[in-house]
Amino acid sequence: MRRNPMLCRIQSQARMPGRWRSELAAVLVTRAQLEQRVRELSEMIQRDFADRELVVVALLTGTIVFLADLIRRLTLPLRLDFIGVSSYGNRTVPGQLNFTKELRLDVCGRDVLVVDDILDTGQTLSRVLARLRLLEPRTIKVCVLLEKQARRTEKIQADYVGFSVPDLFVVGYGLDFAERYRNLPFIGVLKREVYQAS
Ligand code: IMP
Ligand code: MG
């Protein structure tokens, strides 16, 4: 089900709103590109799950903006639930993974679509998928907005990928650094000095 994730090229500095120039090095994915790709992803999901009732399981908190845009484009019947995981404190390297919210919907025998913001080392999604499998859903598919192939340590692939991005720390459109930048309407590259300073 994996279909040509777009490989990102860094956009020119000229597109960066002035407000963010001191903290962000570049715009990686523009608002228009996000809109277009989310539309494509929703069309694929709509086609693949036609006539089925989906349980969308989104990982908190980085998915919120992407998830809202994605599901409002779906017309198939779906139920939505969240799993809370946190693996980052104020750092940009993976740490210990904590489950902060458990699933409440019963997914036994259901078709589950797991939505995450970014597939990086794969440790988060591997742990989440292992936990979900114990609940015996009929199928599990994974949809991520971004993936960084360079840092993968787990044997895991997403079924739907928005964009493949280089090994840079990115923020915006739901993705954060220390809970900031989630509200940016584009994906930007955080300057090294910003995360090295904290
Ligand atoms: P993984 O367990 O290494 O695959 O990391 C997945 C999680 O790390 C994501 O859900 C994000 O919360 C976070 N993460 C990884 N890379 C980035 C990044 O470049 N920006 C913001 N968050 C990231
Ligand atoms: Mg996350």
XYZ file of C-alpha atoms and ligand atoms in Angstrom:
222
model
C 0.000 0.000 0.000
C 3.067 2.207 0.179
C 3.015 4.726 -2.670
C 5.773 7.159 -3.569
C 6.299 9.299 -0.509
C 7.492 12.642 -1.742
C 11.091 13.398 -0.984
C 11.449 16.895 0.383
C 13.799 19.467 -0.938
C 14.416 22.430 1.278
C 12.526 25.485 0.125
C 14.225 28.845 -0.198
C 14.656 31.105 2.792
C 12.563 33.673 0.938
C 9.379 31.771 1.753
C 10.030 31.956 5.493
C 7.775 34.417 7.317
C 9.981 37.059 8.970
C 8.652 36.218 12.430
C 10.468 32.867 12.340
C 13.771 33.763 10.699
C 15.763 33.841 13.932
C 14.645 30.361 15.011
C 14.105 28.408 11.810
C 16.762 27.695 9.206
C 14.391 26.957 6.314
C 10.915 26.002 5.238
C 10.926 22.314 4.343
C 7.281 21.789 3.364
C 5.035 24.711 2.501
C 1.417 25.121 3.496
C 0.309 24.485 -0.091
C 2.378 21.304 -0.335
C 0.906 20.050 2.941
C -2.612 20.714 1.738
C -2.036 18.927 -1.551
C -0.376 15.883 -0.001
C -2.951 15.506 2.782
C -5.636 15.530 0.095
C -3.790 12.741 -1.752
C -3.372 10.674 1.421
C -7.051 11.003 2.285
C -8.013 9.886 -1.224
C -5.814 6.766 -0.896
C -7.269 5.924 2.518
C -10.795 6.557 1.313
C -10.232 4.189 -1.605
C -8.481 1.467 0.404
C -11.051 1.391 3.203
C -14.178 1.887 1.100
C -17.214 0.184 2.680
C -15.393 -0.443 5.963
C -15.685 1.225 9.310
C -12.332 2.486 10.442
C -10.964 3.084 13.912
C -8.439 5.898 13.636
C -5.904 5.730 16.459
C -3.804 8.882 16.600
C -0.720 9.411 18.705
C -0.724 12.511 20.855
C 0.230 15.320 20.490
C 2.138 15.831 17.267
C -0.656 14.504 15.042
C -3.374 16.993 15.941
C -3.133 19.391 12.989
C -2.439 16.717 10.381
C -5.153 14.468 11.820
C -7.787 17.206 11.731
C -7.017 18.004 8.105
C -6.874 14.329 7.123
C -10.083 13.064 8.720
C -12.238 15.974 7.651
C -11.568 14.865 4.069
C -12.711 11.293 4.738
C -16.355 10.447 4.179
C -16.165 6.798 5.258
C -17.567 5.971 8.698
C -14.883 6.179 11.353
C -14.338 6.348 15.071
C -11.440 8.250 16.590
C -9.326 7.567 19.648
C -5.928 8.619 20.934
C -2.910 6.987 22.501
C -0.624 9.265 24.488
C 3.088 8.632 24.190
C 5.958 10.860 25.058
C 9.508 10.144 24.127
C 10.973 13.627 23.993
C 11.489 16.034 26.836
C 13.239 19.186 25.774
C 15.647 17.156 23.756
C 15.950 16.197 20.128
C 17.224 12.682 20.750
C 14.895 9.816 21.623
C 14.576 9.032 25.301
C 12.469 6.657 27.327
C 8.939 6.121 26.039
C 6.047 6.751 28.422
C 2.392 5.943 27.762
C 0.421 8.955 28.969
C -3.015 7.953 27.652
C -4.427 4.514 26.913
C -6.859 3.602 24.137
C -10.520 3.587 25.214
C -12.311 2.211 22.132
C -12.533 -1.538 21.625
C -10.535 -2.347 18.489
C -10.957 -6.153 18.586
C -11.899 -7.361 15.086
C -11.745 -3.783 13.707
C -9.759 -2.132 10.933
C -7.350 0.248 12.636
C -5.481 3.148 11.044
C -2.677 4.384 13.286
C -1.767 8.015 12.593
C 1.544 9.513 13.717
C 3.371 12.713 12.964
C 6.828 11.389 12.073
C 8.446 7.969 11.796
C 12.024 8.502 12.915
C 13.895 5.626 14.618
C 10.622 3.671 14.643
C 10.831 2.898 18.357
C 7.597 4.695 19.232
C 5.500 3.062 16.537
C 6.988 -0.402 17.162
C 5.976 -0.223 20.802
C 2.532 1.169 19.982
C 1.888 -1.475 17.318
C 2.984 -4.280 19.645
C 0.500 -3.020 22.226
C -2.291 -2.680 19.682
C -1.763 -6.181 18.301
C -2.545 -7.610 21.749
C -6.047 -6.138 21.330
C -6.553 -8.303 18.209
C -7.755 -5.827 15.587
C -8.671 -7.281 12.172
C -6.056 -5.148 10.380
C -3.612 -2.397 11.335
C -2.310 0.143 8.825
C -0.014 3.052 9.605
C -0.182 6.593 8.226
C 2.553 9.129 8.983
C 2.907 12.684 7.799
C 6.713 12.502 7.664
C 9.431 9.891 7.772
C 13.187 10.161 8.283
C 14.614 7.017 6.769
C 18.165 7.830 7.823
C 17.589 7.210 11.523
C 15.481 4.028 11.431
C 16.577 1.392 13.952
C 13.388 -0.714 13.937
C 12.114 -2.876 11.110
C 8.990 -0.888 10.449
C 7.387 0.825 7.475
C 4.324 3.005 7.199
C 1.582 2.175 4.696
C 0.885 5.848 3.942
C 3.679 8.446 4.049
C 3.225 12.147 3.395
C 6.846 13.185 2.868
C 10.281 11.616 3.321
C 12.482 14.222 4.948
C 16.230 14.483 5.503
C 17.790 13.940 8.919
C 17.025 17.397 10.320
C 14.981 18.420 13.333
C 11.696 19.748 11.981
C 8.812 21.597 13.609
C 5.382 22.918 12.697
C 2.002 21.574 11.519
C 1.718 19.807 14.884
C 5.381 18.892 15.409
C 7.097 20.529 18.324
C 10.331 21.254 20.033
C 9.723 21.456 23.805
C 5.970 21.913 23.052
C 6.579 24.990 20.889
C 6.067 25.577 17.138
C 3.082 23.201 16.794
C 0.963 26.041 15.404
C 3.167 26.845 12.397
C 1.154 26.276 9.210
C 4.256 24.855 7.447
C 7.084 22.426 8.328
C 10.306 24.229 9.146
C 13.840 23.200 10.059
C 14.759 24.239 13.578
C 18.114 25.985 13.873
C 20.668 23.892 15.701
C 21.462 26.734 18.103
C 17.821 26.776 19.280
C 17.826 23.191 20.493
C 21.440 23.176 21.555
C 20.789 26.179 23.775
C 18.192 24.350 25.886
P 10.795 7.527 16.878
O 10.303 6.731 18.048
O 12.281 7.751 16.914
O 10.320 7.019 15.544
O 10.259 8.989 17.081
C 8.970 9.318 16.847
C 8.605 10.566 17.600
O 9.730 11.411 17.860
C 7.665 11.382 16.775
O 6.326 10.990 16.985
C 7.958 12.783 17.229
O 7.182 13.074 18.361
C 9.401 12.764 17.628
N 10.280 13.307 16.567
C 11.177 12.645 15.814
N 11.805 13.461 14.957
C 11.267 14.677 15.155
C 11.499 15.961 14.546
O 12.316 16.161 13.627
N 10.747 16.985 15.029
C 9.827 16.833 16.021
N 9.578 15.655 16.604
C 10.291 14.586 16.178
Mg 5.073 12.271 18.447
